[in-house]
Short mmCIF file of C-alpha atoms and ligand atoms in Angstrom, two decimals:
data_model
loop_
_atom_site.label_atom_id
_atom_site.label_comp_id
_atom_site.label_asym_id
_atom_site.label_seq_id
_atom_site.Cartn_x
_atom_site.Cartn_y
_atom_site.Cartn_z
CA UNK A 262 0.94 -9.28 16.20
CA UNK A 263 1.54 -9.46 12.49
CA UNK A 264 0.42 -6.45 10.51
CA UNK A 265 -1.37 -7.59 7.34
CA UNK A 266 -0.84 -4.29 5.61
CA UNK A 267 2.85 -4.20 6.35
CA UNK A 268 4.88 -5.96 3.67
CA UNK A 269 7.84 -6.08 6.01
CA UNK A 270 5.90 -8.29 8.37
CA UNK A 271 3.74 -10.31 6.03
CA UNK A 272 5.04 -13.83 5.37
CA UNK A 273 6.31 -14.64 1.89
CA UNK A 274 3.81 -16.38 -0.32
CA UNK A 275 5.27 -18.53 -3.11
CA UNK A 276 8.10 -16.10 -3.92
CA UNK A 277 6.88 -13.31 -6.17
CA UNK A 278 3.22 -12.43 -5.90
CA UNK A 279 1.96 -10.21 -8.66
CA UNK A 280 -0.80 -8.51 -6.70
CA UNK A 281 1.02 -7.86 -3.44
CA UNK A 282 1.26 -4.20 -2.51
CA UNK A 283 4.76 -4.58 -1.06
CA UNK A 284 7.95 -4.46 -3.10
CA UNK A 285 11.47 -5.87 -2.85
CA UNK A 286 14.67 -4.12 -3.92
CA UNK A 287 14.50 -5.36 -7.53
CA UNK A 288 10.92 -4.19 -7.80
CA UNK A 289 11.81 -0.80 -6.36
CA UNK A 290 14.58 -0.41 -8.94
CA UNK A 291 12.08 -1.11 -11.74
CA UNK A 292 9.70 1.41 -10.16
CA UNK A 293 12.24 4.21 -10.02
CA UNK A 294 11.77 5.13 -13.68
CA UNK A 295 8.02 5.46 -13.25
CA UNK A 296 7.95 7.69 -10.20
CA UNK A 297 6.38 11.09 -10.67
CA UNK A 298 9.04 13.72 -9.98
CA UNK A 299 6.87 16.76 -9.27
CA UNK A 300 3.58 17.31 -7.47
CA UNK A 301 1.65 18.07 -10.66
CA UNK A 302 2.68 14.69 -12.13
CA UNK A 303 1.39 12.84 -9.06
CA UNK A 304 -1.96 11.32 -10.03
CA UNK A 305 -5.01 11.42 -7.71
CA UNK A 306 -4.98 12.05 -3.93
CA UNK A 307 -6.33 15.50 -4.70
CA UNK A 308 -6.84 16.54 -1.07
CA UNK A 309 -3.37 15.58 0.12
CA UNK A 310 -1.82 17.12 -2.98
CA UNK A 311 -3.60 20.45 -2.48
CA UNK A 312 -2.74 20.61 1.21
CA UNK A 313 0.87 19.66 0.63
CA UNK A 314 1.19 22.15 -2.17
CA UNK A 315 0.16 24.93 0.23
CA UNK A 316 2.61 23.79 2.90
CA UNK A 317 5.46 23.74 0.37
CA UNK A 318 4.62 27.01 -1.36
CA UNK A 319 4.34 28.81 1.97
CA UNK A 320 7.70 27.43 3.10
CA UNK A 321 9.32 28.48 -0.17
CA UNK A 322 7.83 31.96 0.15
CA UNK A 323 9.21 32.27 3.69
CA UNK A 324 12.51 30.74 2.63
CA UNK A 325 12.26 28.38 5.61
CA UNK A 326 12.06 24.63 6.08
CA UNK A 327 8.42 23.48 6.10
CA UNK A 328 6.81 21.70 9.04
CA UNK A 329 7.53 18.01 9.42
CA UNK A 330 5.25 15.85 7.26
CA UNK A 331 3.71 12.51 8.16
CA UNK A 332 2.36 10.36 5.33
CA UNK A 333 0.20 7.41 6.24
CA UNK A 334 -1.56 4.76 4.21
CA UNK A 335 -1.24 1.23 2.86
CA UNK A 336 1.85 0.12 0.89
CA UNK A 337 2.32 1.10 -2.73
CA UNK A 338 0.13 4.22 -2.73
CA UNK A 339 2.91 6.77 -3.14
CA UNK A 340 4.38 7.72 0.25
CA UNK A 341 8.01 7.36 -0.85
CA UNK A 342 7.18 9.09 -4.12
CA UNK A 343 5.69 12.04 -2.24
CA UNK A 344 8.74 12.29 0.01
CA UNK A 345 10.93 12.54 -3.08
CA UNK A 346 8.57 15.10 -4.59
CA UNK A 347 8.71 17.21 -1.41
CA UNK A 348 12.49 17.48 -1.61
CA UNK A 349 12.35 18.15 -5.36
CA UNK A 350 9.74 20.89 -4.92
CA UNK A 351 11.86 22.47 -2.18
CA UNK A 352 14.98 22.16 -4.30
CA UNK A 353 16.83 20.33 -1.53
CA UNK A 354 18.37 16.91 -1.24
CA UNK A 355 16.71 13.91 0.34
CA UNK A 356 18.24 11.62 2.93
CA UNK A 357 16.56 8.25 3.23
CA UNK A 358 16.40 5.87 6.16
CA UNK A 359 13.82 3.65 7.81
CA UNK A 360 12.60 2.61 11.23
CA UNK A 361 14.01 -0.93 11.01
CA UNK A 362 17.39 0.36 9.72
CA UNK A 363 17.91 2.40 12.88
CA UNK A 364 18.78 -0.10 15.58
CA UNK A 365 20.18 2.32 18.14
CA UNK A 366 19.65 5.96 19.05
CA UNK A 367 23.30 6.52 18.07
CA UNK A 368 22.50 5.49 14.46
CA UNK A 369 19.87 8.20 14.28
CA UNK A 370 22.11 10.74 16.01
CA UNK A 371 24.73 10.12 13.31
CA UNK A 372 22.19 10.71 10.54
CA UNK A 373 20.76 13.82 12.18
CA UNK A 374 24.10 15.39 12.93
CA UNK A 375 25.16 15.08 9.31
CA UNK A 376 22.06 16.84 7.93
CA UNK A 377 22.57 20.07 6.05
CA UNK A 378 20.30 23.08 6.29
CA UNK A 379 16.90 22.58 4.63
CA UNK A 380 17.46 18.90 3.84
CA UNK A 381 14.56 16.47 3.91
CA UNK A 382 15.02 13.36 6.02
CA UNK A 383 12.69 10.57 4.89
CA UNK A 384 12.05 7.93 7.56
CA UNK A 385 10.11 5.04 6.05
CA UNK A 386 8.20 2.72 8.39
CA UNK A 387 8.64 5.28 11.13
CA UNK A 388 6.34 3.26 13.42
CA UNK A 389 9.12 0.68 13.65
CA UNK A 390 11.71 3.00 15.21
CA UNK A 391 13.18 1.74 18.48
CA UNK A 392 12.00 3.68 21.53
CA UNK A 393 15.34 5.39 22.37
CA UNK A 394 15.66 6.55 18.76
CA UNK A 395 12.10 7.82 18.87
CA UNK A 396 12.86 9.90 21.95
CA UNK A 397 15.94 11.37 20.31
CA UNK A 398 13.83 12.23 17.29
CA UNK A 399 11.24 14.18 19.39
CA UNK A 400 13.92 16.58 20.54
CA UNK A 401 15.54 16.86 17.13
CA UNK A 402 12.20 17.62 15.45
CA UNK A 403 11.09 20.15 18.04
CA UNK A 404 14.27 21.91 19.10
CA UNK A 405 16.66 21.02 16.23
CA UNK A 406 19.07 19.55 18.71
CA UNK A 407 20.59 16.17 19.51
CA UNK A 408 22.04 15.32 22.85
CA UNK A 409 25.22 13.38 22.26
CA UNK A 410 25.97 11.15 25.23
CA UNK A 411 29.62 10.97 26.17
CA UNK A 412 30.96 8.41 28.60
CA UNK A 413 29.17 5.60 30.38
CA UNK A 414 27.30 4.96 33.63
CA UNK A 415 27.41 7.58 36.39
CA UNK A 416 30.07 9.60 34.58
CA UNK A 417 28.05 9.92 31.36
CA UNK A 418 27.02 13.38 30.25
CA UNK A 419 24.94 14.73 27.38
CA UNK A 420 26.43 17.38 25.13
CA UNK A 421 23.78 19.27 23.18
CA UNK A 422 24.53 19.62 19.49
CA UNK A 423 22.53 22.20 17.53
CA UNK A 424 21.15 21.05 14.18
CA UNK A 425 20.35 23.21 11.18
CA UNK A 426 16.61 23.44 10.32
CA UNK A 427 15.47 20.39 8.35
CA UNK A 428 12.22 18.60 7.57
CA UNK A 429 11.34 15.07 8.57
CA UNK A 430 9.00 13.22 6.25
CA UNK A 431 7.78 10.12 8.04
CA UNK A 432 5.91 7.33 6.26
CA UNK A 433 3.83 4.72 7.99
CA UNK A 434 1.39 2.01 7.05
CA UNK A 435 0.15 2.09 10.65
CA UNK A 436 -0.24 5.60 12.00
CA UNK A 437 -2.16 4.20 14.98
CA UNK A 438 1.07 2.65 16.25
CA UNK A 439 2.89 5.97 16.42
CA UNK A 440 3.14 7.29 19.96
CA UNK A 441 1.20 10.54 20.42
CA UNK A 442 4.30 12.66 21.25
CA UNK A 443 5.86 11.67 17.93
CA UNK A 444 2.64 12.15 15.96
CA UNK A 445 2.19 15.60 17.51
CA UNK A 446 5.53 16.79 16.19
CA UNK A 447 4.33 16.56 12.61
CA UNK A 448 2.80 19.84 11.48
CA UNK A 449 1.11 18.20 8.53
CA UNK A 450 -0.33 14.70 8.19
CA UNK A 451 -1.54 13.37 4.87
CA UNK A 452 -3.46 10.14 4.62
CA UNK A 453 -3.29 8.32 1.29
CA UNK A 454 -6.32 6.28 0.26
CA UNK A 455 -6.75 3.56 -2.34
CA UNK A 456 -7.10 4.95 -5.86
CA UNK A 457 -10.24 4.65 -7.92
CA UNK A 458 -10.20 2.95 -11.32
CA UNK A 459 -10.05 6.17 -13.34
CA UNK A 460 -7.04 7.41 -11.32
CA UNK A 461 -5.28 4.10 -11.84
CA UNK A 462 -6.00 4.33 -15.55
CA UNK A 463 -4.18 7.66 -15.57
CA UNK A 464 -1.26 6.12 -13.67
CA UNK A 465 -1.11 3.31 -16.25
CA UNK A 466 -1.32 5.60 -19.28
CA UNK A 467 1.40 7.80 -17.83
CA UNK A 468 3.66 4.81 -17.06
CA UNK A 469 3.08 3.31 -20.51
CA UNK A 470 4.22 6.61 -22.00
CA UNK A 471 7.39 6.52 -19.90
CA UNK A 472 8.05 2.91 -20.89
CA UNK A 473 7.57 3.89 -24.52
CA UNK A 474 4.80 1.39 -25.20
CA UNK A 475 1.60 1.94 -27.11
CA UNK A 476 -1.48 1.26 -25.01
CA UNK A 477 -5.17 1.43 -25.82
CA UNK A 478 -7.68 2.81 -23.32
CA UNK A 479 -9.46 -0.55 -23.08
CA UNK A 480 -6.25 -2.18 -21.88
CA UNK A 481 -5.54 0.56 -19.33
CA UNK A 482 -9.10 0.19 -18.05
CA UNK A 483 -8.74 -3.59 -17.77
CA UNK A 484 -5.42 -3.38 -15.90
CA UNK A 485 -6.78 -0.67 -13.59
CA UNK A 486 -9.73 -2.87 -12.61
CA UNK A 487 -7.36 -5.62 -11.50
CA UNK A 488 -4.91 -3.44 -9.58
CA UNK A 489 -6.54 -3.41 -6.13
CA UNK A 490 -6.59 0.37 -5.93
CA UNK A 491 -2.77 0.44 -5.81
CA UNK A 492 -0.46 2.20 -8.31
CA UNK A 493 2.40 -0.17 -7.52
CA UNK A 494 0.28 -3.15 -8.58
CA UNK A 495 -1.00 -1.25 -11.63
CA UNK A 496 2.56 -0.59 -12.81
CA UNK A 497 3.57 -4.18 -12.17
CA UNK A 498 0.62 -5.59 -14.13
CA UNK A 499 1.35 -3.11 -16.91
CA UNK A 500 4.89 -4.49 -17.20
CA UNK A 501 3.56 -8.06 -17.43
CA UNK A 502 1.06 -7.08 -20.14
CA UNK A 503 3.88 -5.37 -22.00
CA UNK A 504 5.84 -8.66 -21.88
CA UNK A 505 2.89 -10.55 -23.33
CA UNK A 506 2.35 -8.01 -26.08
CA UNK A 507 6.03 -8.16 -26.99
CA UNK A 508 6.34 -11.95 -27.01
CA UNK A 509 2.91 -13.15 -28.13
CA UNK A 510 1.25 -10.09 -29.61
CA UNK A 511 2.25 -7.28 -31.94
CA UNK A 512 3.74 -5.06 -29.24
CA UNK A 513 0.57 -3.00 -28.82
CA UNK A 514 -1.14 -3.18 -25.44
CA UNK A 515 -4.77 -3.66 -26.36
CA UNK A 516 -7.66 -5.23 -24.48
CA UNK A 517 -6.92 -8.67 -25.90
CA UNK A 518 -3.29 -8.47 -24.74
CA UNK A 519 -4.31 -7.26 -21.29
CA UNK A 520 -6.84 -10.04 -20.78
CA UNK A 521 -4.59 -12.77 -22.18
CA UNK A 522 -1.57 -11.66 -20.15
CA UNK A 523 -3.48 -11.38 -16.91
CA UNK A 524 -4.97 -14.80 -17.50
CA UNK A 525 -1.45 -16.22 -17.88
CA UNK A 526 -0.52 -14.57 -14.59
CA UNK A 527 -3.75 -15.78 -12.96
CA UNK A 528 -4.98 -12.34 -11.94
CA UNK A 529 -8.74 -12.35 -12.29
CA UNK A 530 -11.05 -9.45 -13.31
CA UNK A 531 -11.20 -8.02 -9.79
CA UNK A 532 -7.54 -8.56 -9.00
CA UNK A 533 -7.74 -11.85 -7.12
CA UNK A 534 -4.84 -14.24 -7.60
CA UNK A 535 -4.55 -18.00 -7.19
CA UNK A 536 -4.34 -17.94 -3.39
CA UNK A 537 -7.26 -15.54 -3.04
CA UNK A 538 -9.40 -17.73 -5.28
CA UNK A 539 -8.29 -20.92 -3.52
CA UNK A 540 -9.39 -19.46 -0.18
CA UNK A 541 -12.69 -18.23 -1.58
CA UNK A 542 -13.31 -21.49 -3.45
CA UNK A 543 -12.60 -23.62 -0.36
CA UNK A 544 -14.86 -21.45 1.76
CA UNK A 545 -17.75 -21.81 -0.66
CA UNK A 546 -17.27 -25.29 -2.10
CA UNK A 547 -15.89 -27.22 0.86
CA UNK A 548 -17.55 -25.40 3.72
CA UNK A 549 -20.80 -24.22 2.13
CA UNK A 550 -19.88 -20.59 2.80
CA UNK A 551 -18.77 -21.09 6.40
CA UNK A 552 -18.40 -20.15 9.17
CA UNK A 553 -15.08 -21.92 9.22
CA UNK A 554 -12.04 -21.40 11.42
CA UNK A 555 -8.86 -19.89 10.01
CA UNK A 556 -6.66 -22.98 10.63
CA UNK A 557 -9.11 -25.34 8.94
CA UNK A 558 -9.43 -23.01 5.98
CA UNK A 559 -5.65 -22.65 5.73
CA UNK A 560 -5.10 -26.39 5.93
CA UNK A 561 -7.58 -26.92 3.12
CA UNK A 562 -5.67 -24.63 0.78
CA UNK A 563 -2.28 -25.98 1.92
CA UNK A 564 -1.02 -22.73 3.46
CA UNK A 565 -0.04 -21.51 6.89
CA UNK A 566 -2.89 -19.78 8.77
CA UNK A 567 -0.71 -16.66 9.01
CA UNK A 568 -0.33 -16.57 5.22
CA UNK A 569 -4.06 -16.80 4.66
CA UNK A 570 -4.72 -14.19 7.33
CA UNK A 571 -2.12 -11.66 6.21
CA UNK A 572 -1.76 -12.25 2.48
CA UNK A 573 -5.19 -13.22 1.14
CA UNK A 574 -7.74 -12.16 3.69
CA UNK A 575 -7.26 -8.37 3.90
CA UNK A 576 -8.22 -7.81 0.26
CA UNK A 577 -11.04 -10.40 0.35
CA UNK A 578 -12.49 -8.61 3.37
CA UNK A 579 -11.93 -5.15 1.87
CA UNK A 580 -13.76 -6.22 -1.28
CA UNK A 581 -16.65 -7.55 0.80
CA UNK A 582 -16.16 -11.13 -0.39
CA UNK A 583 -15.34 -12.57 3.01
CA UNK A 584 -16.49 -11.50 6.45
CA UNK A 585 -14.90 -12.34 9.78
CA UNK A 586 -17.40 -13.37 12.41
CA UNK A 587 -16.84 -14.62 15.96
CA UNK A 588 -17.56 -18.14 14.70
CA UNK A 589 -15.14 -17.99 11.78
CA UNK A 590 -14.82 -16.80 8.19
CA UNK A 591 -17.93 -16.64 6.01
CA UNK A 592 -18.47 -16.05 2.29
CA UNK A 593 -20.76 -13.13 1.47
CA UNK A 594 -23.23 -13.08 -1.40
CA UNK A 595 -20.60 -11.18 -3.42
CA UNK A 596 -18.28 -14.19 -3.05
CA UNK A 597 -20.84 -16.62 -4.45
CA UNK A 598 -21.59 -14.18 -7.24
CA UNK A 599 -17.93 -13.76 -8.07
CA UNK A 600 -17.42 -17.52 -8.27
CA UNK A 601 -20.67 -17.90 -10.24
CA UNK A 602 -21.97 -20.52 -7.82
CA UNK A 603 -25.47 -20.68 -6.42
CA UNK A 604 -25.16 -20.85 -2.60
CA UNK A 605 -26.94 -23.75 -0.92
CA UNK A 606 -30.16 -22.71 0.86
CA UNK A 607 -29.43 -21.35 4.31
CA UNK A 608 -25.81 -20.54 3.48
CA UNK A 609 -24.54 -17.32 5.03
CA UNK A 610 -24.56 -15.31 1.79
CA UNK A 611 -27.64 -16.96 0.28
CA UNK A 612 -30.72 -14.86 -0.44
CA UNK A 613 -33.69 -15.40 1.85
CA UNK A 614 -35.78 -16.38 -1.17
CA UNK A 615 -35.08 -17.02 -4.83
CA UNK A 616 -31.72 -17.24 -6.51
CA UNK A 617 -28.66 -15.07 -6.20
CA UNK A 618 -28.59 -15.01 -9.98
CA UNK A 619 -32.23 -13.96 -10.49
CA UNK A 620 -32.32 -11.06 -12.96
CA UNK A 621 -34.51 -9.15 -10.48
CA UNK A 622 -34.18 -10.70 -7.05
CA UNK A 623 -37.30 -10.21 -4.96
CA UNK A 624 -35.43 -9.69 -1.71
CA UNK A 625 -31.88 -8.43 -1.09
CA UNK A 626 -28.86 -10.68 -1.31
CA UNK A 627 -29.60 -12.15 2.09
CA UNK A 628 -27.75 -9.64 4.20
CA UNK A 629 -28.94 -6.85 6.37
CA UNK A 630 -27.38 -3.39 6.14
CA UNK A 631 -24.75 -4.32 8.70
CA UNK A 632 -23.55 -7.23 6.60
CA UNK A 633 -25.21 -9.71 8.94
CA UNK A 634 -27.49 -12.39 7.50
CA UNK A 635 -31.05 -11.11 7.30
CA UNK A 636 -32.53 -14.37 8.55
N1 ATP B 733 -0.04 9.09 -7.41
C1 ATP B 733 0.79 8.40 -8.18
N2 ATP B 733 0.92 8.69 -9.48
C2 ATP B 733 1.72 7.97 -10.28
N3 ATP B 733 2.45 6.91 -9.85
C3 ATP B 733 2.37 6.57 -8.55
C4 ATP B 733 1.56 7.29 -7.65
N4 ATP B 733 1.66 6.76 -6.43
C5 ATP B 733 2.52 5.73 -6.54
N5 ATP B 733 2.95 5.63 -7.83
C6 ATP B 733 3.85 4.59 -8.33
O1 ATP B 733 3.75 3.44 -7.50
C7 ATP B 733 5.04 3.00 -7.09
C8 ATP B 733 4.99 2.77 -5.59
O2 ATP B 733 4.93 4.01 -4.91
P1 ATP B 733 5.73 4.29 -3.57
O3 ATP B 733 7.02 3.51 -3.52
O4 ATP B 733 5.82 5.76 -3.42
O5 ATP B 733 4.72 3.68 -2.52
P2 ATP B 733 4.82 3.66 -0.94
O6 ATP B 733 3.51 4.12 -0.43
O7 ATP B 733 6.03 4.40 -0.48
O8 ATP B 733 5.00 2.12 -0.64
P3 ATP B 733 5.71 1.42 0.66
O9 ATP B 733 4.79 1.69 1.82
O10 ATP B 733 5.76 -0.04 0.27
O11 ATP B 733 7.07 2.03 0.80
C9 ATP B 733 6.03 4.08 -7.50
O12 ATP B 733 6.98 3.56 -8.36
C10 ATP B 733 5.27 5.10 -8.29
O13 ATP B 733 5.74 5.10 -9.62
#
């Protein structure tokens, strides 16, 4: 099954997509300059930050490697950044690898056996490790040992190789896919959540400072509102607004520049892009709010069903604009409101009586508390 939150598995949509939470190598290079280097520069995620700070301070006080750390959460929220911060706070170096990069257990054995005392080994997308590598990792994490297999077949034997103490920091967008024995070997698990608008504003103001651009609060607020709760997207939109201000404005990032730039890049006030709006528009205008099947919807917008399902739908559902029902996709009242269209009577998101745009609607927006139609 394709994982919608996993950029490694999501299909490409039209090359670069400004509001995707994933990042390619070029993007990651641009991001490097904006990464917070220490825990106190890391914006938001107060709970994880506090807990992690305790883990690290205690380890430093004991002069020992801290427990292994698992960081979970959607792409672009700061897992890699935190791994780098952990090694910086511990004053050790960081070794980086990822689940997909380790094809064989031997690849992992080579990495593990070259670790120095106290080093941090960051394994991105740890849920994508091959099973034999995973099993090797259990032993290494628990007993600081790798069993190096020598020979083949019946004559093969395992020679245990002791490893110096080290800390694994695993990152995953899908902690549910991690086998329990692996999950249990992490002494600390931190789950990163989407950021609220004020946290994203702080991320944007901080990044603008690092980029050396002048930004007004109104612009930071506007960019934050369109960033889908994700610092990576916030930084990316900031860079596009900076371009606009440089080329078409006076270099200052004000509200006018932010709005004009994001209009050029077709990112609307709640962070929807062209594909999101095409899907929402088709659902409301062509299918009267649904229910409509995924393939029909995808065909209408000229995309593969997989692209609609993995690229557009997760955010539309998260924002409560689209709901998935057993009979197909439906537009909620929030979708009609966002598009500024009055739903036809009887449509899924239509109010039981009156208009969706009444200043003081007599009844609710036509949905019960569970999100089901109230009629
Ligand atoms: N809390 C934060 N404060 C400031 N900037 C942040 C924060 N979290 C993330 N960022 C910025 O967002 C960018 C993306 O973060 P990062 O690469 O750590 O995300 P990730 O969760 O590892 O993503 P992926 O799952 O795709 O690897 C970084 O360049 C960093 O500058």
